[in-house]
PDB file of C-alpha atoms in Angstrom:
ATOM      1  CA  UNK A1242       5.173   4.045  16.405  1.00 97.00           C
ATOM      2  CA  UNK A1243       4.883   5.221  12.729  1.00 98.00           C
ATOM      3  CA  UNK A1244       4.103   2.587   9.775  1.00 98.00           C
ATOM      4  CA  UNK A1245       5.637   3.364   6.344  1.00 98.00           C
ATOM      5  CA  UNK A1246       3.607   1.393   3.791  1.00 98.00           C
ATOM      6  CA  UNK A1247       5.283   1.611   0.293  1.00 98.00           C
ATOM      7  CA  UNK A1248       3.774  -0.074  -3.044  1.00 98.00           C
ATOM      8  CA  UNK A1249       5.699  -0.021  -5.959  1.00 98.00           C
ATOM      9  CA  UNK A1250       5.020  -0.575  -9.392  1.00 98.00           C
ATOM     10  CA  UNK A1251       8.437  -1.449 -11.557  1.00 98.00           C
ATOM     11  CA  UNK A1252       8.544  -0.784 -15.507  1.00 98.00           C
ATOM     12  CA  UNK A1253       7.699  -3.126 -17.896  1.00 96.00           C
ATOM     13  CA  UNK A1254      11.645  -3.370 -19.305  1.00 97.00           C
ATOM     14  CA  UNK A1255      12.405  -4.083 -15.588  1.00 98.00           C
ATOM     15  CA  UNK A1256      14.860  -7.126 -15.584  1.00 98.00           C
ATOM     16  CA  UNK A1257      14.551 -10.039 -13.114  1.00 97.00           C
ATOM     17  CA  UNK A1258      17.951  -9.475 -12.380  1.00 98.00           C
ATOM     18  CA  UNK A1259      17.043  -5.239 -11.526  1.00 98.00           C
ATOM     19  CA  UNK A1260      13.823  -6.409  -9.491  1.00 98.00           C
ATOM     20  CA  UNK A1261      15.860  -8.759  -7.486  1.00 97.00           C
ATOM     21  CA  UNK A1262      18.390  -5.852  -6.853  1.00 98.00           C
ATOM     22  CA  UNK A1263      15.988  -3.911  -5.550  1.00 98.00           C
ATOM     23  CA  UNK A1264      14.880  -6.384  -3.098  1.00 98.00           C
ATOM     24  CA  UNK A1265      17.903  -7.262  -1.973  1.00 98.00           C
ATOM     25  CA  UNK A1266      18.858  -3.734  -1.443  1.00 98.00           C
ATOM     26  CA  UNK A1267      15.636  -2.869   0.385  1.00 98.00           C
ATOM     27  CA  UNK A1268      16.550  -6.527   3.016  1.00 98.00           C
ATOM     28  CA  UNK A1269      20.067  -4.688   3.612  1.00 98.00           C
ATOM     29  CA  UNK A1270      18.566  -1.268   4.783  1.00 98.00           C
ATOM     30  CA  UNK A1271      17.922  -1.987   8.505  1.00 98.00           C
ATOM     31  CA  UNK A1272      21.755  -3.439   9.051  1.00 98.00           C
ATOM     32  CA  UNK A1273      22.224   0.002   6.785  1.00 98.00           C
ATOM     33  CA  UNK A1274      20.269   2.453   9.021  1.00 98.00           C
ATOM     34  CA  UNK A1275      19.226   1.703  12.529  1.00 96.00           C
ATOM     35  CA  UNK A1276      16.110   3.418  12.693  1.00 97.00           C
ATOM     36  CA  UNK A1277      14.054   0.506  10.549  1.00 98.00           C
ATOM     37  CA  UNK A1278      12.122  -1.849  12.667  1.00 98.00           C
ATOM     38  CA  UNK A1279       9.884  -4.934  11.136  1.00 98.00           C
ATOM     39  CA  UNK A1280      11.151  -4.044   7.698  1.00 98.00           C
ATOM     40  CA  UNK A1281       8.466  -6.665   5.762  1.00 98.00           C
ATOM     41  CA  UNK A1282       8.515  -7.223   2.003  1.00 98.00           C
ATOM     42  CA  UNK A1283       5.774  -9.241  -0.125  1.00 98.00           C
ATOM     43  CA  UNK A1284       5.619  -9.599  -3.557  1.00 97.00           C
ATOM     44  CA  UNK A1285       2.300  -9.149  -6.046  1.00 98.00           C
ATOM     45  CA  UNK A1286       0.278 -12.579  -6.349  1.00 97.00           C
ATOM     46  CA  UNK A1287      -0.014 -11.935 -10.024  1.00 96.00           C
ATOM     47  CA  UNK A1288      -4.424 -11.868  -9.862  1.00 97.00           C
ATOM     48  CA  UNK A1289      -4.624  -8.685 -11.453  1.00 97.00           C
ATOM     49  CA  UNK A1290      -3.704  -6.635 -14.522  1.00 95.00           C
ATOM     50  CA  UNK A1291      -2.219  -2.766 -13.326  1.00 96.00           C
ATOM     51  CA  UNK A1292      -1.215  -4.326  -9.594  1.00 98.00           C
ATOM     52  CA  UNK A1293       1.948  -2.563  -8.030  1.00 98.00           C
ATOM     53  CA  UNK A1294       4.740  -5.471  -7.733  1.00 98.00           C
ATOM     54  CA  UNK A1295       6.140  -4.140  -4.011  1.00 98.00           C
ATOM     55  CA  UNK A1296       4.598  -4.042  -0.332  1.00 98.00           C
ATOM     56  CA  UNK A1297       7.031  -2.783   1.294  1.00 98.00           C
ATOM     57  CA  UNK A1298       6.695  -1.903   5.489  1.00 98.00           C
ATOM     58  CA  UNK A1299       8.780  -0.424   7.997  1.00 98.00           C
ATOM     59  CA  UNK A1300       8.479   0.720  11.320  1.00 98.00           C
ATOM     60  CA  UNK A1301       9.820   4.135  12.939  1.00 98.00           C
ATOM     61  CA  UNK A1302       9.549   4.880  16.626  1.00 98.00           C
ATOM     62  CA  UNK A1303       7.843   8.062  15.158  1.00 97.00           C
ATOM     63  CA  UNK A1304       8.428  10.792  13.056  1.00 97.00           C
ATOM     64  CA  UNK A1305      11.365  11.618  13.684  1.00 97.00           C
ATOM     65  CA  UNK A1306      12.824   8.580  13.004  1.00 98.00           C
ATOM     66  CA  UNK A1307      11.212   8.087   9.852  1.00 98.00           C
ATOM     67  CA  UNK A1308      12.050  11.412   8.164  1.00 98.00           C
ATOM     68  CA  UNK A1309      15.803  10.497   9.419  1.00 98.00           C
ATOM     69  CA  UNK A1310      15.282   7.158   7.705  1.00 98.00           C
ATOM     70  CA  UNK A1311      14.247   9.981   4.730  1.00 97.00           C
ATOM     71  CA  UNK A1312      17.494  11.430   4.934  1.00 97.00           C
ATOM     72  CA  UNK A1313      19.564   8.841   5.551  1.00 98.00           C
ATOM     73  CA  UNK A1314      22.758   8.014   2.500  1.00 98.00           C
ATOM     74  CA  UNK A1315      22.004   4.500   2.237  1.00 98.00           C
ATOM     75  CA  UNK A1316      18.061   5.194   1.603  1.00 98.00           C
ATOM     76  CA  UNK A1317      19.390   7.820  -0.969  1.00 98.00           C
ATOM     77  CA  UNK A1318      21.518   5.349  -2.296  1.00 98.00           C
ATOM     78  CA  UNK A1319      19.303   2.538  -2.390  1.00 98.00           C
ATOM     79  CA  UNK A1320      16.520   4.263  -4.622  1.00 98.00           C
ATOM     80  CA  UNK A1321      19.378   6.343  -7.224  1.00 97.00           C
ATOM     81  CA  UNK A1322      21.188   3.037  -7.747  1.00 97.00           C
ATOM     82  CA  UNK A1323      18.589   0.280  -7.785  1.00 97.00           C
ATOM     83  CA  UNK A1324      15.028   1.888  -7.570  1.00 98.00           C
ATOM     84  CA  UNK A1325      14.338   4.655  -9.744  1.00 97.00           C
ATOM     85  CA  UNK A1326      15.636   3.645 -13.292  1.00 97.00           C
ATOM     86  CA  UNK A1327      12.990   0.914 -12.647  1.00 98.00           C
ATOM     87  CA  UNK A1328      10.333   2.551 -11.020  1.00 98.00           C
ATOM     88  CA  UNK A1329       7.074   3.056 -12.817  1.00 98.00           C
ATOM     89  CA  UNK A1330       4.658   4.146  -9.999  1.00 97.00           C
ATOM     90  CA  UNK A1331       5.402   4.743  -6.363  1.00 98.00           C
ATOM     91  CA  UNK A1332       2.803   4.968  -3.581  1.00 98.00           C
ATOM     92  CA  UNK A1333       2.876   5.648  -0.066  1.00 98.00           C
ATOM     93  CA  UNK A1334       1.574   6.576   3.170  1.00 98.00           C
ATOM     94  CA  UNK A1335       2.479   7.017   6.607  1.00 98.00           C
ATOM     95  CA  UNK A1336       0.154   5.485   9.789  1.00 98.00           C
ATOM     96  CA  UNK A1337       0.508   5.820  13.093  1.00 97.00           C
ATOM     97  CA  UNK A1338       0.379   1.591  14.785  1.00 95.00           C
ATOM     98  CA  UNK A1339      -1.895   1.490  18.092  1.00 83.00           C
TER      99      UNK A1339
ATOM    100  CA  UNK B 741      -4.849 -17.074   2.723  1.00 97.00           C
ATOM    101  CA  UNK B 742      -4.788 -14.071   0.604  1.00 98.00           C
ATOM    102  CA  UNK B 743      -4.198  -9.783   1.661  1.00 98.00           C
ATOM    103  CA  UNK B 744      -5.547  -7.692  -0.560  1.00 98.00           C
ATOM    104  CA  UNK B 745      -3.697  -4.606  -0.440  1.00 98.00           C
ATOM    105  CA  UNK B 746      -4.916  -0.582  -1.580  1.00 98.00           C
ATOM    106  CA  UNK B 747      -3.725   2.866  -1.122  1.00 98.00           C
ATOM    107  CA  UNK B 748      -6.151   5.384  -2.103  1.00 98.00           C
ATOM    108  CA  UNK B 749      -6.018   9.034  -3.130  1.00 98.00           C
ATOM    109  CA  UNK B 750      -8.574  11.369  -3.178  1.00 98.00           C
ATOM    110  CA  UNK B 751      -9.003  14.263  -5.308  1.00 98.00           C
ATOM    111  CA  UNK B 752      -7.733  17.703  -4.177  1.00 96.00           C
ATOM    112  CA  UNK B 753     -12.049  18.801  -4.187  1.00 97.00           C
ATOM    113  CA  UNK B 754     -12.939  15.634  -2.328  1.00 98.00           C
ATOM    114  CA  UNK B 755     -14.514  17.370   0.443  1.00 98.00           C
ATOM    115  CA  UNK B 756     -14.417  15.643   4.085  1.00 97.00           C
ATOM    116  CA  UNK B 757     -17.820  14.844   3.935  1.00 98.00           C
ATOM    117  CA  UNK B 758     -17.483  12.413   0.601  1.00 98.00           C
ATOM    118  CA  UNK B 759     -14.169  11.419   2.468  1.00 98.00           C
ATOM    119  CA  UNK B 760     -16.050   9.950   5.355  1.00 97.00           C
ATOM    120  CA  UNK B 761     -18.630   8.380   3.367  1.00 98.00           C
ATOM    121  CA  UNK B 762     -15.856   6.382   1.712  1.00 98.00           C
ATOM    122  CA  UNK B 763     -14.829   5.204   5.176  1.00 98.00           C
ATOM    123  CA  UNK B 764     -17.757   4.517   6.398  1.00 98.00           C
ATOM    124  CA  UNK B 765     -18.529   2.668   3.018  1.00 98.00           C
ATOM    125  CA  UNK B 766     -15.309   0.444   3.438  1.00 98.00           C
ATOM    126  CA  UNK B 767     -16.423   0.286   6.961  1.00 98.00           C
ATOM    127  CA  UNK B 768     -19.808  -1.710   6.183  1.00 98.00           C
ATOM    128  CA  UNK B 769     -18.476  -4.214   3.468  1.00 98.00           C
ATOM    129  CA  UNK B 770     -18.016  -7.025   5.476  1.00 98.00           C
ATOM    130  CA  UNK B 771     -21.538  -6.814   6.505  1.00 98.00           C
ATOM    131  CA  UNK B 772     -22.472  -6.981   2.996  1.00 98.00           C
ATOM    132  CA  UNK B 773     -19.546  -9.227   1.838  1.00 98.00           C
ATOM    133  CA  UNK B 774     -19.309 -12.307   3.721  1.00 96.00           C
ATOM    134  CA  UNK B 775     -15.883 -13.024   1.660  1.00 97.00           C
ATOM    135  CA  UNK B 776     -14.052 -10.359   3.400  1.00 98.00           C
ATOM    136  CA  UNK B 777     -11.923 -10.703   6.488  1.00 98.00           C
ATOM    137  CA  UNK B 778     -10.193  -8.256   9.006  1.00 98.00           C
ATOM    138  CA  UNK B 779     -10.894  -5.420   7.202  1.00 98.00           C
ATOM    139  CA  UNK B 780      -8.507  -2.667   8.420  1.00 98.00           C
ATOM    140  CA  UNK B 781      -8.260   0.937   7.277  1.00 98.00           C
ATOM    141  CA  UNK B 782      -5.427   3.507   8.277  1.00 98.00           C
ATOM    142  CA  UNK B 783      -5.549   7.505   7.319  1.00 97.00           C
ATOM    143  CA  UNK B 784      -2.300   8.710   6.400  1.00 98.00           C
ATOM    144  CA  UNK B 785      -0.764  10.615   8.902  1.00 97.00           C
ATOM    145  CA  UNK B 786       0.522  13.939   6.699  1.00 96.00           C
ATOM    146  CA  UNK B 787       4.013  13.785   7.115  1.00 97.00           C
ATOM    147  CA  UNK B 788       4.944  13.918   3.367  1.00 97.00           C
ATOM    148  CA  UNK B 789       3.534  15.443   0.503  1.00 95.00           C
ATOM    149  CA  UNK B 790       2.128  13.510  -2.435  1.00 96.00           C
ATOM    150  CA  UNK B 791       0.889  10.233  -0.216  1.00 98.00           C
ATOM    151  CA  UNK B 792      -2.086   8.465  -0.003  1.00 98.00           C
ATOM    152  CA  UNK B 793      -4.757   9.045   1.842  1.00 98.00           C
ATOM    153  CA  UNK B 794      -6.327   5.770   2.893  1.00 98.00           C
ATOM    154  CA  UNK B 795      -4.588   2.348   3.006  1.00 98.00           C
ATOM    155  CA  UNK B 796      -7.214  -0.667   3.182  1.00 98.00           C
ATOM    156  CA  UNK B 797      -6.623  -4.035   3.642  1.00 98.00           C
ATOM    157  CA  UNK B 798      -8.487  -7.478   3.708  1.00 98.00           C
ATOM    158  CA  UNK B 799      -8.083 -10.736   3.874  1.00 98.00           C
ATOM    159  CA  UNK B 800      -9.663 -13.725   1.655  1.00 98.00           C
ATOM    160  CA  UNK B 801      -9.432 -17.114   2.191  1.00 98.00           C
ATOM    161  CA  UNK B 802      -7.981 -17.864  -1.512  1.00 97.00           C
ATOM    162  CA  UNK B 803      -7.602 -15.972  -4.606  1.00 97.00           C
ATOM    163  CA  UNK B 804     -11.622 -17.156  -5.605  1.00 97.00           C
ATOM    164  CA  UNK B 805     -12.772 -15.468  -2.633  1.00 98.00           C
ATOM    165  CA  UNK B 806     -11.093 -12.088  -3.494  1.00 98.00           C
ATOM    166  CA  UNK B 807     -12.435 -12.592  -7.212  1.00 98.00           C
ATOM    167  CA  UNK B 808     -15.756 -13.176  -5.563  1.00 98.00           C
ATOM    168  CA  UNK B 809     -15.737 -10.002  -3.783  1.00 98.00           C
ATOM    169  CA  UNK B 810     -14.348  -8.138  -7.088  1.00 97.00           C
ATOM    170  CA  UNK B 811     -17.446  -9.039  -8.637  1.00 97.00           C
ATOM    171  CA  UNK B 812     -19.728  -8.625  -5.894  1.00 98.00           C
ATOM    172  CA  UNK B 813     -22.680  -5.933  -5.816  1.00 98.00           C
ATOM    173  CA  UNK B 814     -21.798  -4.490  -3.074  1.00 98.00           C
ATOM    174  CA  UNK B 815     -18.233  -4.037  -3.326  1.00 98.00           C
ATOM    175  CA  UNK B 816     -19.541  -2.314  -7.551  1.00 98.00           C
ATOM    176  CA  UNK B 817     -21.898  -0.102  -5.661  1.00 98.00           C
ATOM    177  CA  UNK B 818     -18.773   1.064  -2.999  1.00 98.00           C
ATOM    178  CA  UNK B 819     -16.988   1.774  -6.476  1.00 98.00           C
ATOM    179  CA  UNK B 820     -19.535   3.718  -8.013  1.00 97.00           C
ATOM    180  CA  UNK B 821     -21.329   5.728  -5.254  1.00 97.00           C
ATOM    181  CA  UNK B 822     -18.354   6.890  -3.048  1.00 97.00           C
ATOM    182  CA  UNK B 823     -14.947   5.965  -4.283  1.00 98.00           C
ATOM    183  CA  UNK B 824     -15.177   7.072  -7.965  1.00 97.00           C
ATOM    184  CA  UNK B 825     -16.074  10.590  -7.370  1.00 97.00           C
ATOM    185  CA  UNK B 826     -13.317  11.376  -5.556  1.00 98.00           C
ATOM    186  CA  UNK B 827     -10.309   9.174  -6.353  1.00 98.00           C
ATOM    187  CA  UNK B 828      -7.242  10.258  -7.796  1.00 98.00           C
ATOM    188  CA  UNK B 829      -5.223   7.383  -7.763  1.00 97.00           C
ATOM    189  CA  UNK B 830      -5.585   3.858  -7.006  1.00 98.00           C
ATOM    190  CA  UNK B 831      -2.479   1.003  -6.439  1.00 98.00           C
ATOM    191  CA  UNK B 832      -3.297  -2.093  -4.780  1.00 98.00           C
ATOM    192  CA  UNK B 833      -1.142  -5.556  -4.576  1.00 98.00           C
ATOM    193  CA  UNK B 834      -2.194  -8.909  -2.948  1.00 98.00           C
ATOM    194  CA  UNK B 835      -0.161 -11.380  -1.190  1.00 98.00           C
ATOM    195  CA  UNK B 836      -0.242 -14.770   0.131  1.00 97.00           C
ATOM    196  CA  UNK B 837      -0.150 -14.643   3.959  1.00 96.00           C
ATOM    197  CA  UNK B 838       2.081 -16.778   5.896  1.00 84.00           C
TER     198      UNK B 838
END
Protein backbone atom coordinates (compact mmCIF):
# COMPACT_ATOMS: atom_id res chain seq x y z
CA UNK A 1 0.00 0.00 0.00
CA UNK A 2 1.13 3.57 -0.96
CA UNK A 3 0.29 6.72 1.42
CA UNK A 4 -0.28 10.09 -0.33
CA UNK A 5 0.26 12.77 2.32
CA UNK A 6 -0.76 16.25 0.92
CA UNK A 7 -0.42 19.70 2.98
CA UNK A 8 -1.77 22.61 1.59
CA UNK A 9 -1.39 26.07 2.24
CA UNK A 10 -4.52 28.32 0.72
CA UNK A 11 -4.00 32.20 -0.10
CA UNK A 12 -4.64 34.76 2.12
CA UNK A 13 -7.84 36.20 -0.18
CA UNK A 14 -9.06 32.55 0.14
CA UNK A 15 -12.86 32.80 1.04
CA UNK A 16 -14.51 30.55 3.67
CA UNK A 17 -16.90 29.79 1.19
CA UNK A 18 -13.64 28.61 -1.55
CA UNK A 19 -11.91 26.66 1.46
CA UNK A 20 -15.05 24.85 2.18
CA UNK A 21 -15.32 24.01 -1.62
CA UNK A 22 -12.30 22.55 -1.61
CA UNK A 23 -13.05 20.29 1.16
CA UNK A 24 -16.04 19.25 0.07
CA UNK A 25 -14.67 18.45 -3.26
CA UNK A 26 -11.69 16.55 -1.87
CA UNK A 27 -14.77 14.21 0.61
CA UNK A 28 -16.46 13.49 -2.96
CA UNK A 29 -13.25 12.05 -4.67
CA UNK A 30 -13.37 8.40 -3.49
CA UNK A 31 -17.31 7.98 -4.66
CA UNK A 32 -15.47 9.98 -7.79
CA UNK A 33 -12.54 7.55 -8.40
CA UNK A 34 -12.35 4.11 -6.97
CA UNK A 35 -8.85 3.80 -6.41
CA UNK A 36 -8.89 6.15 -2.98
CA UNK A 37 -8.90 4.21 0.19
CA UNK A 38 -8.93 5.96 3.90
CA UNK A 39 -9.22 9.33 2.22
CA UNK A 40 -8.60 11.45 5.82
CA UNK A 41 -8.78 15.24 6.01
CA UNK A 42 -7.74 17.50 9.16
CA UNK A 43 -7.66 20.95 9.34
CA UNK A 44 -4.63 23.39 10.87
CA UNK A 45 -5.11 23.94 14.79
CA UNK A 46 -4.30 27.56 14.25
CA UNK A 47 -0.78 27.37 16.90
CA UNK A 48 1.40 28.71 14.42
CA UNK A 49 2.08 31.62 12.06
CA UNK A 50 3.20 30.13 8.17
CA UNK A 51 1.27 26.54 9.00
CA UNK A 52 -0.24 24.86 5.77
CA UNK A 53 -4.24 24.80 6.37
CA UNK A 54 -4.72 20.99 4.68
CA UNK A 55 -3.63 17.31 5.76
CA UNK A 56 -4.87 15.60 3.38
CA UNK A 57 -4.28 11.35 3.13
CA UNK A 58 -5.15 8.74 0.83
CA UNK A 59 -4.39 5.34 0.31
CA UNK A 60 -3.45 3.47 -3.11
CA UNK A 61 -2.97 -0.27 -3.32
CA UNK A 62 0.40 0.95 -4.88
CA UNK A 63 1.70 2.84 -7.51
CA UNK A 64 -0.15 2.16 -9.92
CA UNK A 65 -3.12 3.08 -8.45
CA UNK A 66 -1.99 6.25 -7.26
CA UNK A 67 -0.54 7.68 -10.50
CA UNK A 68 -4.13 6.52 -12.00
CA UNK A 69 -5.67 8.48 -9.14
CA UNK A 70 -2.98 11.23 -10.91
CA UNK A 71 -4.67 10.92 -14.03
CA UNK A 72 -7.92 10.52 -13.21
CA UNK A 73 -10.80 13.64 -14.69
CA UNK A 74 -12.33 14.17 -11.47
CA UNK A 75 -8.75 14.73 -9.65
CA UNK A 76 -8.08 17.09 -12.68
CA UNK A 77 -11.20 18.62 -12.11
CA UNK A 78 -11.15 18.92 -8.54
CA UNK A 79 -7.79 21.00 -8.33
CA UNK A 80 -8.65 23.44 -11.87
CA UNK A 81 -12.07 24.23 -10.40
CA UNK A 82 -11.69 24.47 -6.64
CA UNK A 83 -7.91 24.11 -5.72
CA UNK A 84 -5.56 26.06 -7.60
CA UNK A 85 -7.03 29.69 -7.81
CA UNK A 86 -6.63 29.24 -4.00
CA UNK A 87 -3.61 27.48 -3.57
CA UNK A 88 -0.63 29.22 -2.08
CA UNK A 89 1.80 26.32 -1.30
CA UNK A 90 1.39 22.65 -2.01
CA UNK A 91 3.44 19.85 -0.44
CA UNK A 92 3.62 16.29 -0.82
CA UNK A 93 5.06 12.99 -0.57
CA UNK A 94 4.44 9.53 -1.27
CA UNK A 95 5.18 6.46 1.55
CA UNK A 96 4.94 3.15 1.26
CA UNK A 97 2.38 1.78 4.77
CA UNK A 98 3.95 -1.52 6.44
CA UNK B 1 -4.25 15.22 22.00
CA UNK B 2 -2.36 17.10 19.47
CA UNK B 3 -0.27 15.72 15.79
CA UNK B 4 2.19 17.77 14.83
CA UNK B 5 2.60 17.42 11.27
CA UNK B 6 6.07 18.24 8.77
CA UNK B 7 7.21 17.53 5.35
CA UNK B 8 10.71 18.30 4.79
CA UNK B 9 12.88 19.04 1.77
CA UNK B 10 16.33 18.90 1.49
CA UNK B 11 18.54 20.80 -0.66
CA UNK B 12 19.57 19.42 -4.09
CA UNK B 13 23.66 19.32 -2.32
CA UNK B 14 22.34 17.71 0.84
CA UNK B 15 24.50 14.81 0.59
CA UNK B 16 23.19 11.31 2.11
CA UNK B 17 25.40 11.50 4.81
CA UNK B 18 23.82 15.02 6.33
CA UNK B 19 20.50 13.25 5.19
CA UNK B 20 20.95 10.47 7.67
CA UNK B 21 22.13 12.56 10.37
CA UNK B 22 18.81 14.38 10.16
CA UNK B 23 17.10 11.02 10.66
CA UNK B 24 18.94 9.84 13.06
CA UNK B 25 18.59 13.35 14.80
CA UNK B 26 14.67 13.12 14.61
CA UNK B 27 15.28 9.61 15.62
CA UNK B 28 16.78 10.52 19.22
CA UNK B 29 14.34 13.43 20.22
CA UNK B 30 12.16 11.65 22.28
CA UNK B 31 15.02 10.59 24.32
CA UNK B 32 15.84 14.10 24.82
CA UNK B 33 12.21 15.44 24.74
CA UNK B 34 10.05 13.80 27.13
CA UNK B 35 7.01 15.92 25.49
CA UNK B 36 7.09 13.99 22.37
CA UNK B 37 5.04 10.95 21.51
CA UNK B 38 5.04 8.25 18.67
CA UNK B 39 7.41 9.83 16.76
CA UNK B 40 7.14 8.42 13.20
CA UNK B 41 9.20 9.28 10.13
CA UNK B 42 8.47 8.10 6.43
CA UNK B 43 11.05 8.75 3.30
CA UNK B 44 9.26 9.59 0.30
CA UNK B 45 9.08 6.95 -1.99
CA UNK B 46 10.20 8.90 -5.53
CA UNK B 47 7.32 8.51 -7.52
CA UNK B 48 6.85 12.24 -8.41
CA UNK B 49 9.04 14.97 -8.92
CA UNK B 50 9.13 18.04 -6.70
CA UNK B 51 8.00 16.08 -3.23
CA UNK B 52 9.26 15.99 -0.01
CA UNK B 53 11.64 14.09 1.28
CA UNK B 54 10.83 13.29 4.88
CA UNK B 55 7.37 13.45 6.53
CA UNK B 56 7.60 13.49 10.52
CA UNK B 57 5.06 13.29 12.85
CA UNK B 58 4.43 13.48 16.71
CA UNK B 59 2.12 13.57 19.04
CA UNK B 60 1.66 16.01 22.24
CA UNK B 61 -0.62 15.73 24.80
CA UNK B 62 -2.04 19.49 24.29
CA UNK B 63 -1.03 22.43 22.39
CA UNK B 64 1.48 23.50 25.72
CA UNK B 65 3.27 20.40 25.26
CA UNK B 66 4.05 21.01 21.52
CA UNK B 67 4.99 24.75 22.52
CA UNK B 68 7.18 23.13 25.11
CA UNK B 69 9.01 21.12 22.70
CA UNK B 70 9.21 24.27 20.18
CA UNK B 71 11.19 25.87 22.70
CA UNK B 72 13.11 23.10 23.93
CA UNK B 73 17.08 22.80 23.61
CA UNK B 74 17.13 19.96 22.09
CA UNK B 75 14.59 20.19 19.54
CA UNK B 76 16.89 24.27 18.73
CA UNK B 77 20.01 22.20 18.54
CA UNK B 78 18.11 19.47 15.86
CA UNK B 79 17.31 22.89 14.01
CA UNK B 80 20.58 24.26 13.94
CA UNK B 81 23.09 21.35 13.61
CA UNK B 82 21.33 19.07 11.01
CA UNK B 83 18.13 20.39 9.58
CA UNK B 84 19.18 23.98 8.63
CA UNK B 85 22.00 23.11 6.44
CA UNK B 86 20.21 21.25 4.24
CA UNK B 87 16.52 22.23 4.09
CA UNK B 88 14.83 23.60 1.28
CA UNK B 89 11.48 23.79 2.32
CA UNK B 90 9.58 23.31 5.36
CA UNK B 91 5.35 22.98 5.75
CA UNK B 92 4.03 21.56 8.79
CA UNK B 93 0.20 21.63 10.22
CA UNK B 94 -1.09 20.26 13.60
CA UNK B 95 -4.29 18.70 14.41
CA UNK B 96 -6.36 17.65 17.21
CA UNK B 97 -6.55 13.82 17.28
CA UNK B 98 -9.71 12.06 17.71
Amino acid sequence: MIRHVLLLQWTTEATTAQREAALDGFERLPSQVPHIQNLVLEEDEGLAEGNADLLVTMDFADAEAWRAYQEHPAHRALIESALRPILARRSALQHRLP
